[in-house]
GROMACS .gro file of C-alpha atoms in nm:
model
  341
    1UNK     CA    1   0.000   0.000   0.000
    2UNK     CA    2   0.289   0.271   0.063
    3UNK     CA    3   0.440   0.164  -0.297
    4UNK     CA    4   0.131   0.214  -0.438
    5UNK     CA    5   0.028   0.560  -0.234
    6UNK     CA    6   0.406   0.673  -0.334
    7UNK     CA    7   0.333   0.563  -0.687
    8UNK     CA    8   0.017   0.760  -0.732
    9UNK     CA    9   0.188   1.109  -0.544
   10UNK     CA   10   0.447   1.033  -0.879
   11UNK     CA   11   0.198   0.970  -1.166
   12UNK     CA   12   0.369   0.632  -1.157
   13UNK     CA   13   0.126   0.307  -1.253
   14UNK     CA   14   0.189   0.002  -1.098
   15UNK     CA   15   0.145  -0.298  -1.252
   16UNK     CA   16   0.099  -0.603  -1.053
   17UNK     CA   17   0.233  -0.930  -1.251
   18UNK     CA   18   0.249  -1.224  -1.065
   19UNK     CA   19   0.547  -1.346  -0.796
   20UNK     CA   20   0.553  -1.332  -0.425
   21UNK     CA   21   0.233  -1.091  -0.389
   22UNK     CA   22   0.000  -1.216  -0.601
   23UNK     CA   23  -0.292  -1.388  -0.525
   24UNK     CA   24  -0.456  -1.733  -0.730
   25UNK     CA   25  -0.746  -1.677  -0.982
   26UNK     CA   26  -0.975  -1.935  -0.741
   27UNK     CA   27  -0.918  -1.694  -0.443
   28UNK     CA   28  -0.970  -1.361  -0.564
   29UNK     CA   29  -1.323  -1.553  -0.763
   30UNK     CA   30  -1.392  -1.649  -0.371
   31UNK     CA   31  -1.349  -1.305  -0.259
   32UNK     CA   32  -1.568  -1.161  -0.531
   33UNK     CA   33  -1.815  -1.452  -0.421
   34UNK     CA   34  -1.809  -1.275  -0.075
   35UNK     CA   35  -1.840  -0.952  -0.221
   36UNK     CA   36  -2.166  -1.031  -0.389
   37UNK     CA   37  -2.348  -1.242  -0.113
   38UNK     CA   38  -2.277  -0.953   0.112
   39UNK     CA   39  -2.411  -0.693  -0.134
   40UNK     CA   40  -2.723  -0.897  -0.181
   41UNK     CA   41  -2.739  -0.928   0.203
   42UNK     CA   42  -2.725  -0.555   0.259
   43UNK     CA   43  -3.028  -0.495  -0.017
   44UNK     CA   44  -3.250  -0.749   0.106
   45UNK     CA   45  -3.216  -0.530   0.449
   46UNK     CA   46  -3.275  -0.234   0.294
   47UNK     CA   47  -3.619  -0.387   0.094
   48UNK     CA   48  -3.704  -0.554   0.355
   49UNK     CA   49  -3.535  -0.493   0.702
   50UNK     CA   50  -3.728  -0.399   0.974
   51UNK     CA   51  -3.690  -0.170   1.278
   52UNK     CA   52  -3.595   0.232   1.280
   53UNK     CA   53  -3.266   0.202   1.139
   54UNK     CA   54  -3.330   0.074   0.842
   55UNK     CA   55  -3.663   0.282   0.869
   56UNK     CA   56  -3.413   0.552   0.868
   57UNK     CA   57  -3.193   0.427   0.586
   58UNK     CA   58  -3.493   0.462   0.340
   59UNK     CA   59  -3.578   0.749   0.439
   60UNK     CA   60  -3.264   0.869   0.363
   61UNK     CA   61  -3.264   0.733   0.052
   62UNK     CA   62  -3.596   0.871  -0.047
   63UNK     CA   63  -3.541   1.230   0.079
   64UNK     CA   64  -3.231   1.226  -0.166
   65UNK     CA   65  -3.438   1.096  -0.486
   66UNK     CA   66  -3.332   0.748  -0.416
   67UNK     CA   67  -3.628   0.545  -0.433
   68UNK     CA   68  -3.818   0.366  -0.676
   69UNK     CA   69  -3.596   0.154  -0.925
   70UNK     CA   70  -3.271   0.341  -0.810
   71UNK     CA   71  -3.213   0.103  -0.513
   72UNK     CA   72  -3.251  -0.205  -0.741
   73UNK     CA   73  -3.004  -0.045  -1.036
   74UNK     CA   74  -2.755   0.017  -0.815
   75UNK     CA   75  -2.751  -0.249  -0.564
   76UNK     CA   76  -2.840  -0.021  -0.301
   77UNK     CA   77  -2.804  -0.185   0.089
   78UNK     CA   78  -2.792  -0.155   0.407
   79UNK     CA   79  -2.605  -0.284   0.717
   80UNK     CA   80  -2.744  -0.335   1.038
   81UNK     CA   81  -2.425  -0.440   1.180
   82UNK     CA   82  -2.475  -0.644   1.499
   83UNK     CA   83  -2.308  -0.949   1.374
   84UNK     CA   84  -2.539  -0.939   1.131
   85UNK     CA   85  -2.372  -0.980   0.839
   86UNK     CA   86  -2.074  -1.235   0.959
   87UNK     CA   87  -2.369  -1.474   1.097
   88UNK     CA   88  -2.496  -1.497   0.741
   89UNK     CA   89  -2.199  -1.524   0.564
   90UNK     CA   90  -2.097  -1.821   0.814
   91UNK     CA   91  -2.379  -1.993   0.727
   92UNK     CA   92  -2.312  -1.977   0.342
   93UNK     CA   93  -1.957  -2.158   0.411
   94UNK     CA   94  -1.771  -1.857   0.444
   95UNK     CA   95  -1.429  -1.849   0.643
   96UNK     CA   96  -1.353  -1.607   0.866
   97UNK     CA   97  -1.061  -1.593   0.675
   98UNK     CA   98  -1.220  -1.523   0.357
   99UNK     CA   99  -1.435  -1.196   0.541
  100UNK     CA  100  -1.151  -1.058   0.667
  101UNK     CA  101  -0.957  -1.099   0.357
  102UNK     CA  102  -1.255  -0.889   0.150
  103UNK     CA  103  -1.283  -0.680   0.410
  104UNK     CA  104  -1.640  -0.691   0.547
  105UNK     CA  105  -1.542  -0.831   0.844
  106UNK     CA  106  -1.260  -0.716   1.083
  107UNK     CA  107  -1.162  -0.934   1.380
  108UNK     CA  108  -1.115  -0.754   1.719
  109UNK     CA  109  -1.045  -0.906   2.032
  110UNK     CA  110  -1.038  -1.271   1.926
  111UNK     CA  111  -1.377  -1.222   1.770
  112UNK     CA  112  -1.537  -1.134   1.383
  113UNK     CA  113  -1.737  -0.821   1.348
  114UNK     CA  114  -1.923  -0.670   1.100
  115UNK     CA  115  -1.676  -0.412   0.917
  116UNK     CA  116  -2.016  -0.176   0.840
  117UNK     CA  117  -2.224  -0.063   1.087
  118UNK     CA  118  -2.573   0.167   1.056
  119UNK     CA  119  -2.461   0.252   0.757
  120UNK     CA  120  -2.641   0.310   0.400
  121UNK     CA  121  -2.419   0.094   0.119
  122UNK     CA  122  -2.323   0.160  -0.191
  123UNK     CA  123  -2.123  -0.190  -0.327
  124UNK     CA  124  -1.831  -0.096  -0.575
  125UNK     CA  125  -1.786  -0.288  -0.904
  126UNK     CA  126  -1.536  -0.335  -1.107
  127UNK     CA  127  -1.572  -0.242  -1.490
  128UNK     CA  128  -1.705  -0.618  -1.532
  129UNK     CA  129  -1.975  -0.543  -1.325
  130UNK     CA  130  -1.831  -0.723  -1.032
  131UNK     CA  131  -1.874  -0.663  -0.615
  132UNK     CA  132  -1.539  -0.612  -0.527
  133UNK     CA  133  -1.583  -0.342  -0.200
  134UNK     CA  134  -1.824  -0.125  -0.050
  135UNK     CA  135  -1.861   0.225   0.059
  136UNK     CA  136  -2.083   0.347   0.337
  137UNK     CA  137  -2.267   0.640   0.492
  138UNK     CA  138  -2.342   0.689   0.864
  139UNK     CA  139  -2.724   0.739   0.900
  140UNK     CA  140  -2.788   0.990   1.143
  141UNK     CA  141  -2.474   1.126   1.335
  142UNK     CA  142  -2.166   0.956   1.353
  143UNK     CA  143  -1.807   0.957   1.206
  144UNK     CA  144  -1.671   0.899   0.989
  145UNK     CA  145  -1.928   1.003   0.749
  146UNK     CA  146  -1.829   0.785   0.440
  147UNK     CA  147  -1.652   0.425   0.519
  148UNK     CA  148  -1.506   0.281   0.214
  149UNK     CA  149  -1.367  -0.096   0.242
  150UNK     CA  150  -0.991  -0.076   0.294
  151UNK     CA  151  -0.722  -0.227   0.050
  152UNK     CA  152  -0.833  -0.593  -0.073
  153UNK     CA  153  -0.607  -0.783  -0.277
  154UNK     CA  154  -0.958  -0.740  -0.516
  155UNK     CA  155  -0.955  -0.352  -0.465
  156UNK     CA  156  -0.703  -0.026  -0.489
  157UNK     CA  157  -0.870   0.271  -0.454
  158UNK     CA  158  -0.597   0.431  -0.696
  159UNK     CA  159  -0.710   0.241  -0.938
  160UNK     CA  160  -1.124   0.154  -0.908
  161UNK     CA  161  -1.419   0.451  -0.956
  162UNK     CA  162  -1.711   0.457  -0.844
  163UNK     CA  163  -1.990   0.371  -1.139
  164UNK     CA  164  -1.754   0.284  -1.448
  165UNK     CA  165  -1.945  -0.024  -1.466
  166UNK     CA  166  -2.237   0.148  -1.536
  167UNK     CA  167  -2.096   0.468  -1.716
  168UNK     CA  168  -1.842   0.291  -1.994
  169UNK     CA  169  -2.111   0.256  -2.278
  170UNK     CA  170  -2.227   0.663  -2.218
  171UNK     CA  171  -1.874   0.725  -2.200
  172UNK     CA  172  -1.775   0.566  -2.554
  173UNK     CA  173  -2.090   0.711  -2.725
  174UNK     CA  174  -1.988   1.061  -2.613
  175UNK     CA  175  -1.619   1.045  -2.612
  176UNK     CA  176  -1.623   1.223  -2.263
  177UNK     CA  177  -1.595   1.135  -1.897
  178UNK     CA  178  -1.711   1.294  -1.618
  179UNK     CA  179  -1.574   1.243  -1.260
  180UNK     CA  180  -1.709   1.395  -0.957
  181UNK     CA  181  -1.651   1.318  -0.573
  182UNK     CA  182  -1.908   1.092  -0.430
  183UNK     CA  183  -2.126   0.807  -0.535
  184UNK     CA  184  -2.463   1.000  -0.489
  185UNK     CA  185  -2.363   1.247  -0.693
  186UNK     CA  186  -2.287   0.958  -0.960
  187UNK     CA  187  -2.655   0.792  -0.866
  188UNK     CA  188  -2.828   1.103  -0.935
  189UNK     CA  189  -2.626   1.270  -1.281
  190UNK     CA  190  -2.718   0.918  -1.410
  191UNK     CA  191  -3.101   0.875  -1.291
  192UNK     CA  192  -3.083   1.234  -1.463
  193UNK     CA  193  -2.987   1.119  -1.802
  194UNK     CA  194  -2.594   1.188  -1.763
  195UNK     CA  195  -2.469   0.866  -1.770
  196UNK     CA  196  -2.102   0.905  -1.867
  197UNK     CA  197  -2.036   1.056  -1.460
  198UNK     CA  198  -1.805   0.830  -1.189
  199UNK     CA  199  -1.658   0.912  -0.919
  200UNK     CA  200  -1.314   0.893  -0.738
  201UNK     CA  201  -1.330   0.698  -0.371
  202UNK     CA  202  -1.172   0.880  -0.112
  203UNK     CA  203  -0.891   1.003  -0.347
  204UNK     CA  204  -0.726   1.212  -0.612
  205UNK     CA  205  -0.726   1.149  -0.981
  206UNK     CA  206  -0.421   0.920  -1.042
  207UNK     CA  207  -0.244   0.859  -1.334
  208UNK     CA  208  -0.398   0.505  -1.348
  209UNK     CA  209  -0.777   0.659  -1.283
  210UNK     CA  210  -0.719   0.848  -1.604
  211UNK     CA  211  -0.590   0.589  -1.789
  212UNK     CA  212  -0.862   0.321  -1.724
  213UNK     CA  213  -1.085   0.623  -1.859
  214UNK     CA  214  -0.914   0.689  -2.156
  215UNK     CA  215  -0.990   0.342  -2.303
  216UNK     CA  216  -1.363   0.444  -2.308
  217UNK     CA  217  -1.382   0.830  -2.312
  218UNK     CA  218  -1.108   0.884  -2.654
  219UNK     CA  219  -1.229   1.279  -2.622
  220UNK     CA  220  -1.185   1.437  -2.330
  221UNK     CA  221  -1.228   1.419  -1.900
  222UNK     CA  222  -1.401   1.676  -1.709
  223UNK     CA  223  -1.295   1.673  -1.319
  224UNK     CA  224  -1.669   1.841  -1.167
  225UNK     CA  225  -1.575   2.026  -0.857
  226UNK     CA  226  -1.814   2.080  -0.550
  227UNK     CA  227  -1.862   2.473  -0.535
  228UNK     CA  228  -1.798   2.402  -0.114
  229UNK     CA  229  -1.482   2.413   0.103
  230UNK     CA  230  -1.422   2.094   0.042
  231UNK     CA  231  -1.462   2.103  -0.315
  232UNK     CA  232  -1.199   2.378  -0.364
  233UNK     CA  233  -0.950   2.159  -0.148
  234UNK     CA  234  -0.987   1.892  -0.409
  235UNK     CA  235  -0.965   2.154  -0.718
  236UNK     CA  236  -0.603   2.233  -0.508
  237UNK     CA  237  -0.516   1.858  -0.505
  238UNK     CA  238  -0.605   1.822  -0.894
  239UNK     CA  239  -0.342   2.103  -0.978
  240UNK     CA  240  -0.088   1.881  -0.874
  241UNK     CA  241  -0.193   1.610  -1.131
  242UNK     CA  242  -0.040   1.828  -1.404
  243UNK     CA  243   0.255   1.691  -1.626
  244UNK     CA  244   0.330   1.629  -1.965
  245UNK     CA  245   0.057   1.414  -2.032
  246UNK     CA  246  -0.189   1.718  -2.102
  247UNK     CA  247   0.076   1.819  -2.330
  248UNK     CA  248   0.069   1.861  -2.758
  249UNK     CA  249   0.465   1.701  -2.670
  250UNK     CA  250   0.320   1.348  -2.578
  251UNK     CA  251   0.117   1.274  -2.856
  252UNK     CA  252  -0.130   1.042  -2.899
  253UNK     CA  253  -0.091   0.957  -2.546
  254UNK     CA  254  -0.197   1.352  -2.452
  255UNK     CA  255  -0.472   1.344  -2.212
  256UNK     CA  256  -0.717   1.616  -2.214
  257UNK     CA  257  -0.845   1.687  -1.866
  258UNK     CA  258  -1.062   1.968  -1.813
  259UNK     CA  259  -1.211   2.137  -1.484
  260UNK     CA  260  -1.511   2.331  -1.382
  261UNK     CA  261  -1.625   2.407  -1.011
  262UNK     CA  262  -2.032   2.431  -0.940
  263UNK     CA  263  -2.150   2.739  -0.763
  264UNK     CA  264  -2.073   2.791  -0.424
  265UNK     CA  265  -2.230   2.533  -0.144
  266UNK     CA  266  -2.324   2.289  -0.445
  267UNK     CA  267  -2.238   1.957  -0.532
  268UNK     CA  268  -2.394   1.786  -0.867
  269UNK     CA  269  -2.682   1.591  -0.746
  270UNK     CA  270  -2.778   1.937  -0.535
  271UNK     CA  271  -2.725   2.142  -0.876
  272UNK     CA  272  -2.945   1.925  -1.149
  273UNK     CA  273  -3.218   1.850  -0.872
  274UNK     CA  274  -3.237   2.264  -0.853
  275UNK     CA  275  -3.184   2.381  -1.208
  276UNK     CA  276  -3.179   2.038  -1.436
  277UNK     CA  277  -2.977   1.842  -1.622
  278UNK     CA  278  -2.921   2.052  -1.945
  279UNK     CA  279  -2.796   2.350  -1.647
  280UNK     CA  280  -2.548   2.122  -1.581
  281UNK     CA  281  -2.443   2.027  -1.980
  282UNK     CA  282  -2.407   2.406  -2.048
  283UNK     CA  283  -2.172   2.392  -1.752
  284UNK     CA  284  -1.957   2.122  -1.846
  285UNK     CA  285  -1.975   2.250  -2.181
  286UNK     CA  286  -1.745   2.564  -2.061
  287UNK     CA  287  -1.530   2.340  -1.843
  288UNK     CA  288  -1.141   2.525  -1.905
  289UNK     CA  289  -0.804   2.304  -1.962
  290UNK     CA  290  -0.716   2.228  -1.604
  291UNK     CA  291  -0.364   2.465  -1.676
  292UNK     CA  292  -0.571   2.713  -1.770
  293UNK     CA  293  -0.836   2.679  -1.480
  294UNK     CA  294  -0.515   2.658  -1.207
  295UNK     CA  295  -0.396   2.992  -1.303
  296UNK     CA  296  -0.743   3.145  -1.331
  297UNK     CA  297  -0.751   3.005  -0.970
  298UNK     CA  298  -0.457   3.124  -0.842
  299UNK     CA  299  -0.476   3.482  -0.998
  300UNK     CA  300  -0.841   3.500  -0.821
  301UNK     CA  301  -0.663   3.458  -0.484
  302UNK     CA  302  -0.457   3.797  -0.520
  303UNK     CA  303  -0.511   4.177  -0.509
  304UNK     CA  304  -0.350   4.211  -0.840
  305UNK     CA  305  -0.299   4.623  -0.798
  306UNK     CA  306  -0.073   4.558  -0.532
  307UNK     CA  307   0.261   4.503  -0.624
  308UNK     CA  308   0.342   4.212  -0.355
  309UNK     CA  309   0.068   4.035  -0.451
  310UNK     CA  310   0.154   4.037  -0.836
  311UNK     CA  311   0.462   3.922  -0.759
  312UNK     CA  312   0.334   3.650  -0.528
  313UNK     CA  313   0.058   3.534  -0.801
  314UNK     CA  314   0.341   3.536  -1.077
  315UNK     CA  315   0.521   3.278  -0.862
  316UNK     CA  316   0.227   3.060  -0.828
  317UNK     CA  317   0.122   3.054  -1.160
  318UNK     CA  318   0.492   2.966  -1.293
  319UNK     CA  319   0.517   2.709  -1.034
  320UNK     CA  320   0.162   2.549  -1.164
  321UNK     CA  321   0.436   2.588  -1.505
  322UNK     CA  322   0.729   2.413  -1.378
  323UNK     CA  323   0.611   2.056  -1.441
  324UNK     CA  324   0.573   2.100  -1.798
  325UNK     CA  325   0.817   2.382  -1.875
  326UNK     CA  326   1.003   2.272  -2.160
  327UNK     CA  327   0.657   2.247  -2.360
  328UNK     CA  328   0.558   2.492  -2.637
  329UNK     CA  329   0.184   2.545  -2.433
  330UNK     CA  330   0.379   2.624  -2.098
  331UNK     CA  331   0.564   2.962  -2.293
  332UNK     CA  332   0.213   3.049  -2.448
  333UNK     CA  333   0.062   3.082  -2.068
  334UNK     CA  334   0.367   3.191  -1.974
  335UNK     CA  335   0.298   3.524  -2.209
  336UNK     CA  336  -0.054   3.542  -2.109
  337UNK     CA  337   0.025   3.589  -1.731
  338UNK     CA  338   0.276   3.822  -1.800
  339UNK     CA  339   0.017   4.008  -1.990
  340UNK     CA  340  -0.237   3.981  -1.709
  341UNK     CA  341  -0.027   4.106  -1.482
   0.00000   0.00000   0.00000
């Protein structure tokens, strides 16, 4: 997990091929096997559960736009925790081994508990459409808010978004992707008819996100910001993601990544339930180069008629520069701060 986490800080993909750390076909099919009993578990308690929590957890659900057919098309769950979920498993043939190994178990003072507690789920896929971890939110109060699964040898965050499974077709019909930061926001740009949306899972864009996207969206990837605090802190983290790759100098591997932040205290599902789904296309459709969208960012945070703070926005903006400086496209900006300032 560190060579991984200092892999995706470098834009470096890992590829896993075999030897000391990898793990047989017939175990990581019994893991998945795991995965999907427990995401049927957690949606037959949701349908069906009784008793206030999961009272509560549909209620959630529906207050958010979440009911009907959207609990069935997404596998939609809950987990009552309690043992619950490591009784039932047991009872299927299950180790204790094999729960703890995908993750929906932990053991804690000699004993197995259910990794998921109280919590609305939302079961991760891979591309081929299968369970391979699960994210969940705290009904009521309670931290942390969102619990995703932890490193599986089935799942790496780095690697896995949110949705793909159901996005990739939208995705190769329009040439685009859209990624945004949380799976209800994915849920609900889909239910609205924007089906080419996923979502990152508790991280950054990496270098490998962008390049599992690129073999269905061949036109371009819009990163959708939250217009809150939070949202801003990840438009900050994205900045960092820029290299040569969004360069004319690397060719036909040249990734176009694009950026646009929602207006303030908004995040996607909040925007197209208040002003629609074609609001939200005419947004994306002025999403800026991510360069171009850092500066633009960094210039806003200065009192440009003050001389210190020109001089302290020029820095910025070169250093946003420095990755990519011996391009052709970093002199061009490079002119057109100079001429802003």
């Amino acid at each position: 997990e560190a060579v991984r986490r200092l892999a995706e800080r470098a834009h470096i993909d890992i590829v896993e091929t075999g030897g000391r750390g990898s793990i047989p076909a017939s175990r990581k099919a019994r893991l998945k096997e795991v995965c999907a009993r427990t995401a049927e578990f957690y949606h037959t308690q949701l349908m069906r559960g009784r008793g206030p929590e999961a009272d509560a957890a549909r209620a959630y659900l529906g207050g958010r736009g979440f009911g009907g057919k959207v609990p069935d098309t997404w596998c939609l769950g809950f987990a009552p925790g309690r043992g619950a979920l490591v009784r039932h498993l047991s009872s299927l043939g299950f180790t204790g081994e094999d729960l703890v190994a995908a993750n929906v178990a932990v053991e804690r003072g000699g004993q197995l508990r259910d990794r998921f507690y109280n919590r609305v789920m939302f079961p991760i896929f891979d591309v081929a459409g299968d369970c391979i971890a699960f994210g969940g939110r705290v009904i009521g109060s309670g931290e942390p808010k969102y619990l995703n699964s932890g490193e599986t040898p089935l799942f790496h965050k780095s690697q896995v978004l949110y949705g793909l499974d159901h996005a990739k077709g939208a995705m190769t019909a329009t040439g685009t992707a859209i990624v945004v930061e949380g799976y209800t926001d994915v849920i609900a740009l889909s239910e609205a008819g924007i089906a080419n949306v996923v979502a990152t899972l508790g991280t950054a864009l990496t270098m490998r996100h962008i390049r599992v996207l690129s073999r269905h969206a061949s036109k371009r990837i819009v990163y959708l910001f939250d217009g809150d605090a939070a949202g801003q802190k990840a438009a900050d983290r994205a900045l960092a993601f820029i290299d040569r790759s969004m360069t004319p100098e690397a060719g036909r591997s040249q990734v176009e990544l694009v950026a646009v932040t929602l207006p303030v205290n908004l995040d996607p599902a909040e925007f197209v339930q208040a002003r629609g789904a074609d609001a939200l296309r005419a947004l994306l459709d002025d999403a800026m180069p991510l360069l171009e969208y850092g500066i633009e960012r960094r210039l806003a945070g200065f009192n440009l008629d003050a001389p210190a703070e020109r001089d302290r926005a020029l820095r910025e903006c070169l250093g946003l520069l420095a990755p990519i400086k011996e391009s052709l496209v970093a002199k061009d900006y490079a002119v057109r701060i100079w001429s802003t300032l």
